[in-house]
C-alpha cells in the first residue's frame, strides 16, 4: 500500500531535549516536505527536499533541522525543543519536485513542556 | 508573495443541503490552486486542483470548484452534502514560479443530520 509513515504518532517531551520525528514514503517520490499545523494558522511549511541531499527552508524553519540521505526518508530534528514548537506535524511527499499532489502522513502531535 | 484567505472558519450545514466553502488568494503571478480535505485524525488528501484550462474543476466525492481570476477566488461547492463530508477543508495556492504550497487556515465543515 502506498503511504507516508510518520513516527511517533504522539510525543511529549521537555524543553531542550533533542528529538527526531521520522518520515518514510514507499512511493519513490522525489519531493518531501514537513509542515506544522496550528489552530487558525493552517499548515505552514518548515522544510522541503527536492531529492537526496537537496533540502531547503520553508516559511518557518527556525528551530528545526532535516536531512535527506536516502530517497525514502526525511526525518525532522528538533535539537533543543521549546514550548512554541508544540504543534501537529505532517510529513508529505510528491512525485514531482513542484509538490503538485501531496501525499500526507497521519501526523505527529508534539507537546513540549 | 502568495497568500490564501478562507473566509469561514466553520460552516454548519444540514445533510443533503448544498454548501460553498470560500477561498480567496493573493498573488502577483499566475497560480495553481488546490483544495485538500482532512478527515478527523488523518493527514490531508487532495480533493481537486486547478492548473490550467477549464475554470470549473471537478474533484472526488462530488465536489467541484470554480477558478475566478477577476475575483481571485476558488470556491469549493457540493450540491448535496453527506454526514461523511464532515471534515476540515484547506485551500492552497502555488505561484507557478515557486515550489511551495501556501495553505489557508482551513474551514471546518460540520454536516448535521
PDB file of C-alpha atoms in Angstrom:
ATOM      1  CA  UNK A   1       0.000   0.000   0.000  1.00  0.00           C
ATOM      2  CA  UNK A   2       1.326   3.423  -0.983  1.00  0.00           C
ATOM      3  CA  UNK A   3       1.795   5.515   2.106  1.00  0.00           C
ATOM      4  CA  UNK A   4       3.720   8.081   4.067  1.00  0.00           C
ATOM      5  CA  UNK A   5       4.576   6.821   7.538  1.00  0.00           C
ATOM      6  CA  UNK A   6       5.381   9.099  10.443  1.00  0.00           C
ATOM      7  CA  UNK A   7       6.533   8.111  13.888  1.00  0.00           C
ATOM      8  CA  UNK A   8       5.713   8.613  16.636  1.00  0.00           C
ATOM      9  CA  UNK A   9       2.030   9.492  16.490  1.00  0.00           C
ATOM     10  CA  UNK A  10       2.187  11.312  19.836  1.00  0.00           C
ATOM     11  CA  UNK A  11       5.198  12.713  21.651  1.00  0.00           C
ATOM     12  CA  UNK A  12       5.518  14.573  24.930  1.00  0.00           C
ATOM     13  CA  UNK A  13       8.919  15.967  25.823  1.00  0.00           C
ATOM     14  CA  UNK A  14      10.590  18.677  27.869  1.00  0.00           C
ATOM     15  CA  UNK A  15      12.309  21.853  26.807  1.00  0.00           C
ATOM     16  CA  UNK A  16      15.791  21.291  25.438  1.00  0.00           C
ATOM     17  CA  UNK A  17      15.659  17.526  24.975  1.00  0.00           C
ATOM     18  CA  UNK A  18      16.611  16.663  21.412  1.00  0.00           C
ATOM     19  CA  UNK A  19      14.085  14.671  19.432  1.00  0.00           C
ATOM     20  CA  UNK A  20      13.597  13.243  15.971  1.00  0.00           C
ATOM     21  CA  UNK A  21      10.348  12.616  14.134  1.00  0.00           C
ATOM     22  CA  UNK A  22      10.769  10.071  11.380  1.00  0.00           C
ATOM     23  CA  UNK A  23       9.074  10.106   7.988  1.00  0.00           C
ATOM     24  CA  UNK A  24       9.252   7.414   5.340  1.00  0.00           C
ATOM     25  CA  UNK A  25       7.487   7.013   1.995  1.00  0.00           C
ATOM     26  CA  UNK A  26       7.294   3.917  -0.185  1.00  0.00           C
ATOM     27  CA  UNK A  27       6.294   5.582  -3.454  1.00  0.00           C
ATOM     28  CA  UNK A  28       9.773   6.537  -4.712  1.00  0.00           C
ATOM     29  CA  UNK A  29       8.780  10.200  -4.551  1.00  0.00           C
ATOM     30  CA  UNK A  30      11.418  12.826  -5.194  1.00  0.00           C
ATOM     31  CA  UNK A  31       9.779  15.640  -3.236  1.00  0.00           C
ATOM     32  CA  UNK A  32       9.249  15.545   0.521  1.00  0.00           C
ATOM     33  CA  UNK A  33       8.188  18.239   2.928  1.00  0.00           C
ATOM     34  CA  UNK A  34       7.413  18.966   6.571  1.00  0.00           C
ATOM     35  CA  UNK A  35       4.510  21.114   7.750  1.00  0.00           C
ATOM     36  CA  UNK A  36       3.229  22.204  11.115  1.00  0.00           C
ATOM     37  CA  UNK A  37      -0.454  22.760  11.725  1.00  0.00           C
ATOM     38  CA  UNK A  38      -1.626  25.242  14.336  1.00  0.00           C
ATOM     39  CA  UNK A  39      -5.203  26.338  15.071  1.00  0.00           C
ATOM     40  CA  UNK A  40      -6.229  29.312  12.958  1.00  0.00           C
ATOM     41  CA  UNK A  41      -2.972  29.259  11.001  1.00  0.00           C
ATOM     42  CA  UNK A  42      -3.470  26.289   8.712  1.00  0.00           C
ATOM     43  CA  UNK A  43      -0.374  24.443   7.549  1.00  0.00           C
ATOM     44  CA  UNK A  44       2.965  26.160   7.347  1.00  0.00           C
ATOM     45  CA  UNK A  45       5.932  24.639   5.595  1.00  0.00           C
ATOM     46  CA  UNK A  46       9.057  24.015   7.680  1.00  0.00           C
ATOM     47  CA  UNK A  47      11.492  22.421   5.237  1.00  0.00           C
ATOM     48  CA  UNK A  48      11.316  20.631   1.949  1.00  0.00           C
ATOM     49  CA  UNK A  49      13.550  18.417  -0.148  1.00  0.00           C
ATOM     50  CA  UNK A  50      13.575  18.029  -3.894  1.00  0.00           C
ATOM     51  CA  UNK A  51      15.793  14.979  -3.882  1.00  0.00           C
ATOM     52  CA  UNK A  52      18.527  13.162  -1.975  1.00  0.00           C
ATOM     53  CA  UNK A  53      20.949  15.600  -0.326  1.00  0.00           C
ATOM     54  CA  UNK A  54      18.870  18.581  -1.528  1.00  0.00           C
ATOM     55  CA  UNK A  55      16.950  20.437   1.186  1.00  0.00           C
ATOM     56  CA  UNK A  56      15.669  23.984   1.549  1.00  0.00           C
ATOM     57  CA  UNK A  57      13.892  26.163   4.077  1.00  0.00           C
ATOM     58  CA  UNK A  58      10.184  26.714   4.028  1.00  0.00           C
ATOM     59  CA  UNK A  59       8.302  29.512   5.749  1.00  0.00           C
ATOM     60  CA  UNK A  60       9.051  28.597   9.382  1.00  0.00           C
ATOM     61  CA  UNK A  61      12.424  26.785   9.568  1.00  0.00           C
ATOM     62  CA  UNK A  62      13.764  28.266  12.823  1.00  0.00           C
ATOM     63  CA  UNK A  63      14.487  25.632  15.444  1.00  0.00           C
ATOM     64  CA  UNK A  64      14.294  22.690  13.032  1.00  0.00           C
ATOM     65  CA  UNK A  65      16.731  20.615  11.023  1.00  0.00           C
ATOM     66  CA  UNK A  66      16.195  17.996   8.348  1.00  0.00           C
ATOM     67  CA  UNK A  67      18.280  15.564   6.357  1.00  0.00           C
ATOM     68  CA  UNK A  68      17.694  13.566   3.182  1.00  0.00           C
ATOM     69  CA  UNK A  69      20.331  10.850   2.988  1.00  0.00           C
ATOM     70  CA  UNK A  70      18.000   8.363   1.336  1.00  0.00           C
ATOM     71  CA  UNK A  71      15.147   8.978  -1.050  1.00  0.00           C
ATOM     72  CA  UNK A  72      12.518   7.350   1.137  1.00  0.00           C
ATOM     73  CA  UNK A  73      13.370   9.014   4.490  1.00  0.00           C
ATOM     74  CA  UNK A  74      13.107  12.625   5.597  1.00  0.00           C
ATOM     75  CA  UNK A  75      13.480  12.981   9.384  1.00  0.00           C
ATOM     76  CA  UNK A  76      12.655  16.192  11.234  1.00  0.00           C
ATOM     77  CA  UNK A  77      15.050  17.060  14.031  1.00  0.00           C
ATOM     78  CA  UNK A  78      14.426  19.431  16.928  1.00  0.00           C
ATOM     79  CA  UNK A  79      17.781  19.845  18.632  1.00  0.00           C
ATOM     80  CA  UNK A  80      16.515  21.993  21.517  1.00  0.00           C
ATOM     81  CA  UNK A  81      12.711  21.966  21.537  1.00  0.00           C
ATOM     82  CA  UNK A  82      10.818  24.861  23.056  1.00  0.00           C
ATOM     83  CA  UNK A  83       7.140  25.158  24.069  1.00  0.00           C
ATOM     84  CA  UNK A  84       6.335  27.237  20.973  1.00  0.00           C
ATOM     85  CA  UNK A  85       7.120  24.146  18.906  1.00  0.00           C
ATOM     86  CA  UNK A  86       4.139  22.361  20.414  1.00  0.00           C
ATOM     87  CA  UNK A  87       2.116  21.578  17.318  1.00  0.00           C
ATOM     88  CA  UNK A  88       0.750  18.935  14.957  1.00  0.00           C
ATOM     89  CA  UNK A  89       3.369  17.985  12.396  1.00  0.00           C
ATOM     90  CA  UNK A  90       2.798  16.456   8.978  1.00  0.00           C
ATOM     91  CA  UNK A  91       5.207  14.921   6.548  1.00  0.00           C
ATOM     92  CA  UNK A  92       4.218  14.881   2.884  1.00  0.00           C
ATOM     93  CA  UNK A  93       5.658  13.612  -0.372  1.00  0.00           C
ATOM     94  CA  UNK A  94       5.031  14.056  -4.064  1.00  0.00           C
ATOM     95  CA  UNK A  95       6.134  12.507  -7.335  1.00  0.00           C
ATOM     96  CA  UNK A  96       7.044  15.845  -8.826  1.00  0.00           C
ATOM     97  CA  UNK A  97       9.520  18.310  -7.401  1.00  0.00           C
ATOM     98  CA  UNK A  98       6.891  21.039  -7.554  1.00  0.00           C
ATOM     99  CA  UNK A  99       4.823  19.206  -4.954  1.00  0.00           C
ATOM    100  CA  UNK A 100       1.729  19.283  -7.112  1.00  0.00           C
ATOM    101  CA  UNK A 101      -0.134  16.398  -5.478  1.00  0.00           C
ATOM    102  CA  UNK A 102       0.977  15.854  -1.940  1.00  0.00           C
ATOM    103  CA  UNK A 103       0.512  12.604  -0.029  1.00  0.00           C
ATOM    104  CA  UNK A 104       0.391  13.203   3.707  1.00  0.00           C
ATOM    105  CA  UNK A 105       1.286  11.115   6.699  1.00  0.00           C
ATOM    106  CA  UNK A 106      -1.126  10.763   9.613  1.00  0.00           C
ATOM    107  CA  UNK A 107       0.607  13.392  11.691  1.00  0.00           C
ATOM    108  CA  UNK A 108       2.663  13.654  14.882  1.00  0.00           C
ATOM    109  CA  UNK A 109       1.214  15.550  17.824  1.00  0.00           C
ATOM    110  CA  UNK A 110       4.148  17.059  19.723  1.00  0.00           C
ATOM    111  CA  UNK A 111       3.888  18.662  23.150  1.00  0.00           C
ATOM    112  CA  UNK A 112       6.925  20.437  24.584  1.00  0.00           C
ATOM    113  CA  UNK A 113       6.614  21.141  28.307  1.00  0.00           C
TER     114      UNK A 113
ATOM    115  CA  UNK B   1       4.066  36.850  -2.177  1.00  0.00           C
ATOM    116  CA  UNK B   2       1.267  34.344  -2.360  1.00  0.00           C
ATOM    117  CA  UNK B   3      -1.386  34.120   0.336  1.00  0.00           C
ATOM    118  CA  UNK B   4      -4.722  32.409   0.863  1.00  0.00           C
ATOM    119  CA  UNK B   5      -7.759  33.549   2.829  1.00  0.00           C
ATOM    120  CA  UNK B   6     -10.516  31.185   3.824  1.00  0.00           C
ATOM    121  CA  UNK B   7     -13.284  33.458   4.972  1.00  0.00           C
ATOM    122  CA  UNK B   8     -15.188  30.993   7.131  1.00  0.00           C
ATOM    123  CA  UNK B   9     -13.562  29.057   9.941  1.00  0.00           C
ATOM    124  CA  UNK B  10     -16.668  26.900  10.429  1.00  0.00           C
ATOM    125  CA  UNK B  11     -19.630  26.059   8.205  1.00  0.00           C
ATOM    126  CA  UNK B  12     -22.545  24.131   9.730  1.00  0.00           C
ATOM    127  CA  UNK B  13     -24.962  22.636   7.223  1.00  0.00           C
ATOM    128  CA  UNK B  14     -27.727  20.061   7.210  1.00  0.00           C
ATOM    129  CA  UNK B  15     -27.378  16.784   5.367  1.00  0.00           C
ATOM    130  CA  UNK B  16     -28.426  16.924   1.690  1.00  0.00           C
ATOM    131  CA  UNK B  17     -28.161  20.722   1.621  1.00  0.00           C
ATOM    132  CA  UNK B  18     -25.772  22.474  -0.787  1.00  0.00           C
ATOM    133  CA  UNK B  19     -22.578  24.017   0.527  1.00  0.00           C
ATOM    134  CA  UNK B  20     -19.987  26.520  -0.635  1.00  0.00           C
ATOM    135  CA  UNK B  21     -16.623  26.984   1.077  1.00  0.00           C
ATOM    136  CA  UNK B  22     -14.973  30.230   0.156  1.00  0.00           C
ATOM    137  CA  UNK B  23     -11.345  30.772  -0.779  1.00  0.00           C
ATOM    138  CA  UNK B  24      -9.610  33.906  -1.988  1.00  0.00           C
ATOM    139  CA  UNK B  25      -5.971  34.161  -2.910  1.00  0.00           C
ATOM    140  CA  UNK B  26      -3.421  36.859  -3.473  1.00  0.00           C
ATOM    141  CA  UNK B  27      -0.591  36.542  -5.934  1.00  0.00           C
ATOM    142  CA  UNK B  28       1.226  38.738  -8.381  1.00  0.00           C
ATOM    143  CA  UNK B  29       1.712  35.968 -10.941  1.00  0.00           C
ATOM    144  CA  UNK B  30      -0.140  33.002 -12.383  1.00  0.00           C
ATOM    145  CA  UNK B  31      -1.181  30.409  -9.848  1.00  0.00           C
ATOM    146  CA  UNK B  32      -2.094  26.806  -9.357  1.00  0.00           C
ATOM    147  CA  UNK B  33      -4.935  26.217  -6.899  1.00  0.00           C
ATOM    148  CA  UNK B  34      -5.843  23.247  -4.739  1.00  0.00           C
ATOM    149  CA  UNK B  35      -8.386  22.026  -2.238  1.00  0.00           C
ATOM    150  CA  UNK B  36      -7.352  19.444   0.341  1.00  0.00           C
ATOM    151  CA  UNK B  37      -9.582  17.650   2.851  1.00  0.00           C
ATOM    152  CA  UNK B  38      -8.581  16.452   6.308  1.00  0.00           C
ATOM    153  CA  UNK B  39     -10.807  13.873   7.984  1.00  0.00           C
ATOM    154  CA  UNK B  40     -10.541  13.552  11.785  1.00  0.00           C
ATOM    155  CA  UNK B  41      -7.188  12.183  12.951  1.00  0.00           C
ATOM    156  CA  UNK B  42      -5.854  11.844   9.420  1.00  0.00           C
ATOM    157  CA  UNK B  43      -3.496  13.631   7.103  1.00  0.00           C
ATOM    158  CA  UNK B  44      -4.676  15.763   4.222  1.00  0.00           C
ATOM    159  CA  UNK B  45      -5.891  14.350   0.910  1.00  0.00           C
ATOM    160  CA  UNK B  46      -6.085  16.137  -2.413  1.00  0.00           C
ATOM    161  CA  UNK B  47      -9.700  16.894  -3.324  1.00  0.00           C
ATOM    162  CA  UNK B  48      -9.150  18.741  -6.598  1.00  0.00           C
ATOM    163  CA  UNK B  49      -6.761  21.087  -8.354  1.00  0.00           C
ATOM    164  CA  UNK B  50      -6.737  23.804 -10.977  1.00  0.00           C
ATOM    165  CA  UNK B  51      -3.632  24.065 -13.148  1.00  0.00           C
ATOM    166  CA  UNK B  52      -4.964  25.495 -16.411  1.00  0.00           C
ATOM    167  CA  UNK B  53      -7.803  25.127 -18.898  1.00  0.00           C
ATOM    168  CA  UNK B  54     -11.447  24.936 -17.840  1.00  0.00           C
ATOM    169  CA  UNK B  55     -12.168  27.105 -14.851  1.00  0.00           C
ATOM    170  CA  UNK B  56     -14.642  24.572 -13.447  1.00  0.00           C
ATOM    171  CA  UNK B  57     -12.798  21.724 -11.833  1.00  0.00           C
ATOM    172  CA  UNK B  58     -14.383  18.514 -10.613  1.00  0.00           C
ATOM    173  CA  UNK B  59     -12.882  16.505  -7.804  1.00  0.00           C
ATOM    174  CA  UNK B  60     -13.541  13.446  -5.737  1.00  0.00           C
ATOM    175  CA  UNK B  61     -16.650  12.810  -3.644  1.00  0.00           C
ATOM    176  CA  UNK B  62     -18.844  15.074  -5.791  1.00  0.00           C
ATOM    177  CA  UNK B  63     -17.008  18.310  -5.020  1.00  0.00           C
ATOM    178  CA  UNK B  64     -16.227  20.945  -7.601  1.00  0.00           C
ATOM    179  CA  UNK B  65     -14.554  24.348  -7.591  1.00  0.00           C
ATOM    180  CA  UNK B  66     -14.522  27.310  -9.922  1.00  0.00           C
ATOM    181  CA  UNK B  67     -11.491  29.447 -10.607  1.00  0.00           C
ATOM    182  CA  UNK B  68     -12.397  33.117 -10.969  1.00  0.00           C
ATOM    183  CA  UNK B  69      -9.359  35.116 -11.959  1.00  0.00           C
ATOM    184  CA  UNK B  70     -11.027  38.533 -11.816  1.00  0.00           C
ATOM    185  CA  UNK B  71     -12.206  37.905  -8.257  1.00  0.00           C
ATOM    186  CA  UNK B  72      -9.101  35.897  -7.310  1.00  0.00           C
ATOM    187  CA  UNK B  73     -11.329  33.206  -5.883  1.00  0.00           C
ATOM    188  CA  UNK B  74     -11.505  29.425  -5.933  1.00  0.00           C
ATOM    189  CA  UNK B  75     -14.665  28.496  -4.039  1.00  0.00           C
ATOM    190  CA  UNK B  76     -15.489  24.863  -3.335  1.00  0.00           C
ATOM    191  CA  UNK B  77     -19.045  23.599  -3.827  1.00  0.00           C
ATOM    192  CA  UNK B  78     -21.114  20.486  -3.408  1.00  0.00           C
ATOM    193  CA  UNK B  79     -24.804  20.347  -4.338  1.00  0.00           C
ATOM    194  CA  UNK B  80     -25.784  17.865  -1.626  1.00  0.00           C
ATOM    195  CA  UNK B  81     -23.591  17.019   1.359  1.00  0.00           C
ATOM    196  CA  UNK B  82     -23.449  13.836   3.403  1.00  0.00           C
ATOM    197  CA  UNK B  83     -22.584  13.251   7.029  1.00  0.00           C
ATOM    198  CA  UNK B  84     -19.330  11.700   5.817  1.00  0.00           C
ATOM    199  CA  UNK B  85     -18.267  15.058   4.349  1.00  0.00           C
ATOM    200  CA  UNK B  86     -17.688  16.361   7.870  1.00  0.00           C
ATOM    201  CA  UNK B  87     -14.028  17.360   7.808  1.00  0.00           C
ATOM    202  CA  UNK B  88     -11.685  20.299   7.601  1.00  0.00           C
ATOM    203  CA  UNK B  89     -11.056  21.732   4.149  1.00  0.00           C
ATOM    204  CA  UNK B  90      -7.945  23.617   3.155  1.00  0.00           C
ATOM    205  CA  UNK B  91      -7.456  25.812   0.130  1.00  0.00           C
ATOM    206  CA  UNK B  92      -3.888  26.116  -1.145  1.00  0.00           C
ATOM    207  CA  UNK B  93      -2.101  28.159  -3.787  1.00  0.00           C
ATOM    208  CA  UNK B  94       1.214  27.893  -5.539  1.00  0.00           C
ATOM    209  CA  UNK B  95       2.745  30.565  -7.711  1.00  0.00           C
ATOM    210  CA  UNK B  96       3.859  28.997 -10.983  1.00  0.00           C
ATOM    211  CA  UNK B  97       7.411  30.075 -10.231  1.00  0.00           C
ATOM    212  CA  UNK B  98       7.572  28.596  -6.733  1.00  0.00           C
ATOM    213  CA  UNK B  99       7.883  25.098  -5.370  1.00  0.00           C
ATOM    214  CA  UNK B 100       5.957  25.529  -2.133  1.00  0.00           C
ATOM    215  CA  UNK B 101       2.242  25.482  -1.469  1.00  0.00           C
ATOM    216  CA  UNK B 102       0.714  28.109   0.777  1.00  0.00           C
ATOM    217  CA  UNK B 103      -2.284  26.834   2.722  1.00  0.00           C
ATOM    218  CA  UNK B 104      -5.241  28.739   4.073  1.00  0.00           C
ATOM    219  CA  UNK B 105      -6.265  28.477   7.709  1.00  0.00           C
ATOM    220  CA  UNK B 106      -8.947  25.888   6.958  1.00  0.00           C
ATOM    221  CA  UNK B 107     -12.739  25.666   7.084  1.00  0.00           C
ATOM    222  CA  UNK B 108     -14.402  23.112   9.304  1.00  0.00           C
ATOM    223  CA  UNK B 109     -17.492  21.685   7.576  1.00  0.00           C
ATOM    224  CA  UNK B 110     -19.947  20.219  10.060  1.00  0.00           C
ATOM    225  CA  UNK B 111     -22.770  18.264   8.438  1.00  0.00           C
ATOM    226  CA  UNK B 112     -25.729  17.727  10.725  1.00  0.00           C
ATOM    227  CA  UNK B 113     -28.499  15.125  10.284  1.00  0.00           C
TER     228      UNK B 113
END
